[in-house]
Coordinates of C-alpha atoms in Angstrom, one line a residue:
M2 CA -211.0 -108.9 20.0
K3 CA -208.0 -109.1 18.1
R4 CA -205.3 -108.7 20.4
I5 CA -201.3 -107.6 19.6
R6 CA -198.5 -109.2 22.5
Y7 CA -196.0 -106.3 22.5
T8 CA -192.2 -108.3 23.0
K9 CA -188.2 -106.9 22.4
Y10 CA -187.1 -106.6 19.8
I11 CA -183.9 -108.9 19.1
G12 CA -182.2 -107.8 15.7
E13 CA -179.6 -109.7 14.0
L14 CA -176.0 -110.2 15.9
A15 CA -174.3 -108.9 13.4
G16 CA -175.5 -105.7 12.6
D17 CA -175.7 -105.3 16.9
M18 CA -171.5 -105.5 16.6
D19 CA -169.2 -102.8 17.2
L20 CA -167.0 -103.4 14.1
E21 CA -164.3 -101.5 15.2
D22 CA -163.9 -103.8 17.8
L23 CA -164.4 -106.1 15.9
M24 CA -161.3 -104.8 13.5
Q25 CA -158.9 -104.4 16.1
L26 CA -159.6 -107.8 17.5
L27 CA -158.2 -109.1 13.8
S28 CA -155.3 -106.6 13.6
D29 CA -152.5 -108.9 14.9
Y30 CA -154.3 -110.9 11.6
L31 CA -153.7 -108.2 9.0
L32 CA -150.8 -106.1 9.8
D33 CA -149.0 -110.0 9.3
S34 CA -145.2 -109.5 9.1
G35 CA -144.4 -112.6 7.4
F36 CA -143.3 -114.3 12.1
Q37 CA -143.5 -117.8 12.1
N38 CA -144.3 -119.1 15.8
P39 CA -147.5 -121.1 16.9
M40 CA -148.0 -120.0 19.6
M41 CA -150.0 -116.5 18.7
Q42 CA -153.1 -115.9 16.5
F43 CA -154.1 -116.4 14.4
Q44 CA -150.5 -118.5 13.2
E45 CA -151.7 -121.0 10.2
L46 CA -153.7 -117.9 9.1
N47 CA -149.6 -117.2 7.5
G48 CA -151.2 -113.4 6.2
E49 CA -152.5 -115.4 3.2
H50 CA -155.5 -113.2 2.0
T51 CA -157.7 -115.9 1.4
L52 CA -161.8 -114.7 2.5
E53 CA -161.6 -119.0 4.1
N54 CA -158.7 -117.3 5.5
L55 CA -160.4 -114.6 7.2
R56 CA -163.5 -116.5 7.9
E57 CA -161.2 -118.6 9.8
A58 CA -159.8 -114.9 11.6
L59 CA -163.5 -114.3 12.3
R60 CA -164.5 -117.3 13.8
Q61 CA -160.6 -117.3 15.6
A62 CA -161.9 -113.5 17.5
L63 CA -165.4 -114.8 18.1
E64 CA -164.6 -117.6 20.4
G65 CA -161.7 -115.9 22.1
G66 CA -162.7 -111.4 21.7
D67 CA -163.2 -109.7 24.7
F68 CA -166.8 -108.1 24.1
E69 CA -169.4 -107.5 26.6
Q70 CA -171.1 -110.6 29.0
Q71 CA -174.5 -110.3 26.1
I72 CA -173.0 -110.1 23.2
R73 CA -171.0 -113.1 24.5
E74 CA -173.6 -115.1 25.5
R75 CA -175.7 -114.4 22.2
I76 CA -172.3 -115.8 20.2
E77 CA -172.9 -118.7 22.3
Q78 CA -176.4 -119.7 22.0
M79 CA -175.2 -119.6 17.3
A80 CA -172.7 -121.5 18.2
A81 CA -174.5 -124.0 20.3
E82 CA -176.6 -123.8 17.2
G83 CA -174.2 -124.6 14.3
E84 CA -175.3 -120.5 12.9
I85 CA -172.4 -119.0 13.7
E86 CA -171.4 -119.8 10.3
R87 CA -173.8 -117.5 9.0
L88 CA -172.8 -115.0 11.4
I89 CA -170.0 -114.8 10.0
D90 CA -170.1 -114.3 7.0
Q91 CA -173.1 -111.2 8.1
L92 CA -170.0 -109.5 9.7
I93 CA -168.0 -110.5 6.5
Q94 CA -171.0 -108.3 4.6
R95 CA -171.0 -106.1 6.6
M96 CA -167.2 -105.0 6.6
E97 CA -167.5 -104.7 3.0
Q98 CA -170.9 -102.8 3.1
Q99 CA -168.3 -100.2 5.3
D100 CA -165.3 -99.8 3.5
Y101 CA -163.3 -101.5 5.5
V102 CA -162.3 -105.0 3.3
R103 CA -162.3 -105.8 -0.7
I104 CA -163.5 -109.3 -1.7
D105 CA -162.1 -110.0 -5.0
R106 CA -164.6 -113.4 -6.2
P107 CA -163.0 -115.4 -8.8
Q108 CA -165.1 -115.3 -10.8
D109 CA -167.3 -118.1 -12.1
P110 CA -166.1 -120.4 -15.7
S111 CA -170.3 -121.0 -17.4
R112 CA -170.3 -117.1 -17.3
M113 CA -166.8 -116.9 -19.5
A114 CA -167.9 -119.5 -22.1
N115 CA -168.7 -117.4 -25.0
S116 CA -165.8 -115.4 -23.9
P117 CA -162.6 -115.1 -26.3
G118 CA -159.1 -116.9 -25.1
E119 CA -158.4 -119.5 -22.7
I120 CA -160.0 -120.0 -19.5
G121 CA -157.7 -120.8 -17.5
E122 CA -157.9 -123.1 -14.0
G123 CA -156.7 -121.0 -11.6
D124 CA -157.5 -121.1 -8.1
G125 CA -160.4 -121.0 -7.3
Q126 CA -160.8 -118.7 -4.2
A127 CA -162.1 -115.5 -2.8
R128 CA -159.6 -113.2 -2.1
F129 CA -160.0 -109.9 0.1
E130 CA -158.2 -106.4 0.0
V131 CA -157.8 -104.8 3.5
R132 CA -158.9 -100.9 2.2
D133 CA -157.0 -97.6 3.4
K134 CA -160.2 -97.0 5.9
A135 CA -159.8 -99.5 8.1
L136 CA -155.3 -98.3 8.0
D137 CA -156.7 -95.4 8.9
F138 CA -158.3 -96.5 12.1
L139 CA -155.9 -98.5 12.9
G140 CA -153.8 -96.1 12.7
Y141 CA -156.0 -93.8 15.3
K142 CA -156.4 -97.2 17.4
T143 CA -152.8 -97.3 18.2
L144 CA -152.0 -93.8 18.7
Q145 CA -155.0 -93.1 20.7
D146 CA -153.0 -96.0 22.8
L147 CA -150.2 -94.5 23.2
L148 CA -151.3 -91.5 23.9
G149 CA -153.5 -92.9 26.6
S150 CA -150.4 -94.8 28.3
L151 CA -148.6 -91.5 28.4
G152 CA -151.1 -89.2 29.5
R153 CA -151.1 -87.2 27.1
S154 CA -153.7 -85.3 24.7
S155 CA -153.3 -84.0 21.5
A156 CA -150.6 -81.5 20.4
G157 CA -150.1 -78.4 18.8
K158 CA -147.3 -77.0 16.9
H159 CA -143.6 -76.5 17.1
D160 CA -143.4 -73.5 19.3
T161 CA -139.9 -71.7 18.8
M162 CA -138.1 -69.4 20.4
H163 CA -138.3 -67.2 17.7
Q164 CA -141.9 -64.2 17.4
A165 CA -143.6 -63.6 15.2
T166 CA -146.8 -61.8 14.2
G167 CA -150.0 -63.6 14.5
V168 CA -153.2 -64.4 15.8
E169 CA -152.5 -65.0 19.4
T170 CA -150.2 -62.6 21.3
N171 CA -148.0 -63.5 23.4
G172 CA -147.6 -59.8 25.1
S173 CA -145.0 -57.8 23.3
T174 CA -144.8 -55.5 20.3
R175 CA -142.5 -54.8 17.2
Q176 CA -142.5 -52.1 14.7
Y177 CA -144.4 -52.6 11.9
E178 CA -142.0 -54.7 8.5
F179 CA -143.2 -54.3 5.5
G180 CA -144.7 -58.1 5.2
D181 CA -145.8 -59.0 8.4
M182 CA -149.6 -59.8 9.2
L183 CA -151.6 -55.9 10.0
N184 CA -152.1 -57.0 13.7
L185 CA -151.2 -53.3 15.0
D186 CA -151.1 -53.0 18.7
A187 CA -153.0 -49.5 18.6
N188 CA -151.3 -48.7 21.8
A189 CA -148.1 -49.1 21.0
T190 CA -148.8 -47.2 17.6
L191 CA -150.4 -44.2 19.3
A192 CA -147.6 -43.8 22.1
A193 CA -145.3 -43.4 19.2
A194 CA -146.9 -41.1 17.5
M195 CA -147.6 -39.1 20.4
A196 CA -144.0 -39.4 21.1
D197 CA -142.9 -38.3 18.1
Q198 CA -145.3 -35.1 17.9
A199 CA -143.5 -33.7 22.1
R200 CA -139.6 -34.4 19.9
A201 CA -141.4 -32.6 17.2
Q202 CA -142.6 -29.4 19.2
A203 CA -140.0 -29.7 22.1
E204 CA -137.2 -29.1 18.1
T205 CA -139.3 -25.9 17.4
E206 CA -139.3 -24.5 21.1
E207 CA -143.2 -24.1 20.8
G208 CA -143.4 -27.2 24.0
G209 CA -147.3 -26.9 25.7
P210 CA -149.2 -29.8 25.0
I211 CA -149.5 -32.1 22.0
H212 CA -151.5 -30.6 19.1
W213 CA -154.3 -32.6 18.0
P214 CA -156.1 -34.5 16.0
I215 CA -152.1 -37.0 16.0
E216 CA -150.7 -37.8 12.7
I217 CA -150.0 -41.2 12.1
D218 CA -147.4 -42.5 10.0
Y219 CA -145.8 -45.0 8.4
P220 CA -143.0 -44.9 10.9
H221 CA -145.5 -45.1 14.6
L222 CA -147.0 -48.6 13.8
H223 CA -146.5 -51.2 16.3
V224 CA -147.8 -55.2 15.6
Q225 CA -148.6 -57.6 17.6
Q226 CA -146.1 -60.4 18.9
S227 CA -147.1 -64.1 18.3
D228 CA -144.9 -67.8 19.4
Y229 CA -143.6 -68.5 15.8
Q230 CA -143.9 -71.4 14.9
S231 CA -142.8 -73.7 12.5
S232 CA -143.3 -77.0 10.5
C233 CA -141.2 -80.1 10.4
A234 CA -140.3 -83.2 8.3
T235 CA -139.9 -86.5 9.4
V236 CA -138.6 -89.4 7.8
V237 CA -139.1 -92.3 9.2
M238 CA -136.9 -95.8 8.3
L239 CA -138.0 -99.3 9.3
D240 CA -135.7 -101.6 8.9
C241 CA -136.7 -104.3 7.3
S242 CA -134.8 -106.6 6.9
H243 CA -134.9 -110.6 8.4
S244 CA -133.4 -110.3 11.4
M245 CA -136.5 -107.4 12.9
I246 CA -138.5 -111.1 13.0
L247 CA -135.7 -113.8 14.1
Y248 CA -135.0 -114.6 18.0
G249 CA -138.5 -115.8 18.5
E250 CA -140.0 -112.3 18.7
D251 CA -141.9 -109.8 15.7
R252 CA -140.1 -106.7 16.6
F253 CA -141.4 -104.8 12.9
T254 CA -145.6 -105.4 13.4
P255 CA -145.1 -103.1 16.4
A256 CA -143.0 -100.4 15.0
K257 CA -145.2 -100.4 11.2
R258 CA -147.5 -99.2 14.4
V259 CA -145.9 -96.9 15.2
A260 CA -145.2 -95.5 12.4
M261 CA -149.4 -96.0 11.4
A262 CA -149.2 -93.8 14.6
L263 CA -147.6 -90.6 13.5
S264 CA -148.7 -90.7 10.6
H265 CA -152.1 -90.6 11.7
L266 CA -151.6 -87.6 14.2
I267 CA -149.4 -85.9 11.9
R268 CA -151.7 -85.6 9.7
T269 CA -154.1 -85.3 12.0
Q270 CA -152.1 -82.3 14.2
Y271 CA -149.7 -80.8 12.2
P272 CA -151.3 -80.3 8.8
G273 CA -147.8 -78.1 8.0
D274 CA -145.4 -81.3 8.8
T275 CA -144.7 -84.5 6.2
L276 CA -144.0 -87.9 6.1
N277 CA -141.5 -90.4 4.8
V278 CA -141.2 -93.8 4.9
V279 CA -138.0 -95.5 4.5
L280 CA -137.8 -99.4 4.3
F281 CA -133.5 -99.7 3.9
H282 CA -133.1 -103.7 4.5
D283 CA -130.0 -104.9 1.9
S284 CA -130.6 -101.8 -0.3
A285 CA -133.6 -98.4 0.5
E286 CA -136.7 -97.1 -1.1
E287 CA -139.6 -95.1 -0.5
V288 CA -143.7 -96.1 0.6
P289 CA -146.0 -93.8 0.7
V290 CA -147.7 -93.3 3.5
S291 CA -150.6 -96.0 3.2
Q292 CA -148.8 -99.0 2.2
I293 CA -146.2 -99.2 5.6
A294 CA -148.8 -102.1 7.5
R295 CA -148.6 -104.4 3.4
V296 CA -145.1 -104.5 4.4
K297 CA -143.8 -107.0 5.2
V298 CA -139.7 -108.0 6.4
G299 CA -137.6 -109.2 3.2
P300 CA -133.5 -109.6 2.7
H301 CA -131.0 -110.2 5.6
Y302 CA -128.8 -108.1 5.2
T303 CA -128.9 -104.1 6.4
N304 CA -128.7 -101.4 4.1
T305 CA -128.4 -98.3 6.5
R306 CA -126.4 -96.4 4.4
E307 CA -128.7 -96.2 1.6
G308 CA -131.4 -95.8 3.7
L309 CA -129.7 -93.3 5.0
R310 CA -128.9 -91.2 1.8
L311 CA -132.3 -91.6 0.9
A312 CA -133.4 -89.8 3.7
R313 CA -131.0 -87.6 3.0
S314 CA -132.0 -87.3 -0.3
I315 CA -135.9 -86.6 0.2
L316 CA -135.8 -84.1 3.6
N317 CA -133.5 -81.5 1.3
R318 CA -135.9 -80.9 -1.1
Q319 CA -138.5 -80.0 2.3
R320 CA -138.3 -76.5 3.0
K321 CA -139.2 -77.5 6.4
E322 CA -136.9 -75.6 9.0
M323 CA -136.9 -78.7 11.2
R324 CA -135.8 -81.5 10.2
Q325 CA -135.4 -84.7 10.5
I326 CA -134.4 -88.8 11.2
V327 CA -136.6 -91.4 13.5
M328 CA -134.6 -95.1 12.6
I329 CA -136.1 -97.8 14.1
T330 CA -133.8 -100.7 13.7
D331 CA -132.6 -103.7 15.4
G332 CA -129.3 -104.2 13.6
K333 CA -125.8 -103.3 12.7
P334 CA -124.7 -101.3 9.4
S335 CA -124.4 -105.2 7.4
A336 CA -124.5 -103.7 3.7
L337 CA -123.4 -101.7 1.5
T338 CA -124.5 -99.6 -2.4
L339 CA -121.6 -99.8 -4.0
P340 CA -120.6 -96.9 -6.5
D341 CA -121.7 -99.0 -9.8
G342 CA -124.5 -100.9 -7.9
R343 CA -123.6 -103.7 -6.6
I344 CA -124.5 -104.9 -2.9
Y345 CA -121.1 -105.6 -0.3
K346 CA -122.4 -107.3 2.2
N347 CA -120.8 -108.9 5.0
A348 CA -123.2 -110.8 7.5
F349 CA -120.9 -110.3 10.4
G350 CA -122.3 -106.4 10.4
L351 CA -119.4 -103.7 11.7
D352 CA -117.5 -103.9 8.6
P353 CA -114.9 -101.4 8.4
L354 CA -115.8 -100.4 4.9
V355 CA -119.4 -99.9 5.7
L356 CA -118.6 -98.3 8.7
S357 CA -116.8 -95.0 8.0
E358 CA -119.1 -95.5 4.6
T359 CA -122.2 -95.4 7.1
L360 CA -120.5 -92.7 9.6
E361 CA -120.3 -90.4 6.2
E362 CA -123.9 -89.9 5.3
V363 CA -124.3 -89.5 8.9
A364 CA -121.6 -86.9 8.5
R365 CA -122.9 -85.5 5.9
C366 CA -126.7 -85.2 7.6
R367 CA -125.0 -82.9 9.9
R368 CA -123.6 -80.8 7.6
S369 CA -127.3 -81.0 6.9
G370 CA -128.3 -80.0 9.8
I371 CA -130.3 -82.8 10.1
L372 CA -131.4 -84.6 13.3
I373 CA -131.0 -88.4 13.8
N374 CA -133.6 -90.0 16.6
T375 CA -132.7 -93.5 16.8
F376 CA -134.8 -95.7 18.2
M377 CA -132.9 -99.8 18.8
L378 CA -134.3 -102.5 19.2
A379 CA -131.3 -105.0 20.4
T380 CA -128.5 -104.3 23.1
D381 CA -125.0 -106.1 21.2
P382 CA -122.5 -103.8 22.8
G383 CA -122.0 -103.4 18.9
L384 CA -124.4 -102.2 17.9
V385 CA -124.7 -100.0 20.2
Q386 CA -121.8 -98.5 20.5
F387 CA -122.5 -97.2 16.9
V388 CA -125.7 -95.6 17.8
Q389 CA -123.5 -93.3 20.0
R390 CA -121.7 -92.8 17.7
V391 CA -124.6 -91.6 15.5
S392 CA -126.2 -89.9 18.2
A393 CA -123.0 -88.1 19.5
M394 CA -122.6 -87.2 15.3
C395 CA -126.1 -85.4 14.6
R396 CA -126.4 -84.5 18.2
G397 CA -129.8 -86.4 18.6
K398 CA -130.9 -89.4 20.3
A399 CA -130.8 -93.1 20.6
Y400 CA -133.1 -95.1 22.9
F401 CA -132.8 -98.0 23.1
T402 CA -135.9 -100.3 23.6
T403 CA -137.9 -103.2 23.6
P404 CA -141.0 -103.6 21.3
Q405 CA -143.7 -103.4 24.0
T406 CA -142.1 -99.9 23.9
L407 CA -141.4 -98.7 21.3
G408 CA -144.0 -96.4 20.9
N409 CA -144.2 -94.8 23.9
Y410 CA -140.2 -94.0 23.5
L411 CA -141.1 -92.8 20.1
M412 CA -144.6 -90.9 20.4
M413 CA -142.8 -89.1 23.6
D414 CA -140.1 -87.7 21.6
F415 CA -142.1 -87.1 18.9
L416 CA -144.6 -84.3 21.2
N417 CA -141.6 -83.2 23.0
R418 CA -139.8 -81.8 20.8
K419 CA -143.3 -80.2 19.7
M420 CA -143.7 -78.3 23.0
K421 CA -139.3 -77.7 23.2
T422 CA -137.6 -74.0 21.7
V423 CA -136.2 -74.7 19.0
H424 CA -133.2 -73.2 19.5

């Protein structure tokens, strides 16, 4: 008699592992900002996006990652059997299939033998590109971690002290004006019509009860009011001068993470808002929000004035009632773009010319109604004094924080502005 023996099905480990958890483990490597620390994980990879480096990053993540006990045991078993390389190949294949990365493999010279032109030697290395899906996920995870630490759920839109005729009423009414949403308050409208008719009867000395039907005219219309909610335009100014990775501390990667989280929050919870990103160093330039994670630190100087000028220009094009600049920096202004395009530099910072021109740009932001909130990652006395002057001029806030607490401070400030009345 033929017998069938059933056993528990154990699938491929690469298919059972959560790719999102794996991407979180790889985030330090994928968001590398050029910080050199021999004690840091993935440091020997130097941020190069070669396929071999990705394989090594996965190998390190599998060895040191915090996995469930069952997954950990299976990883150790495959390592003991010499199957870890096959697991890494399968994970890379899954990451490519699910659009987390794109692999650019070098072309086979033998296939190009019949093609016109010369065949270059090339470096022969396959490379990979982190896809937008992966970067968006990392922004979401950062936002989730930040909001979780603050004990907050998703927030609503910007509340103001004004009122409007919307869908969610607040119990108050007013007379209808042309252009209002026709959210009629039937009781108030009927009461206004009855009072008008009673006055008319009293003037004609008819007196007595009100005659029916009651005629309702345009002046009698009353509408229900809701809290007026405004939209906000935000420019995040990221200092990407070389000091952001000096002094044994990576300050730029946490700043990038916070910008990614803020982008995800605005896109998902505040669709009427806008977010732009300006990098400032020797000069300043705007970068697409989608490219934040790929940015690395650059030149050595800090041209705060040029960053503010570009941010103000961007915000002046936005038709928003609330406009703000969120500046994340760790250095004193040390560079200035001259009228002829040349860049004046002073490595010591707080040069009188640079300082006066920077504060003049702050004054222009104030006259344009732009709020500047500064998140400072250093506590140099001269720098503290400069930031305090900027905050006083623009009625903004200054936060002296660390890379570890930057996200909490920035998200608390941003969300509190949503919930407070805008005066």
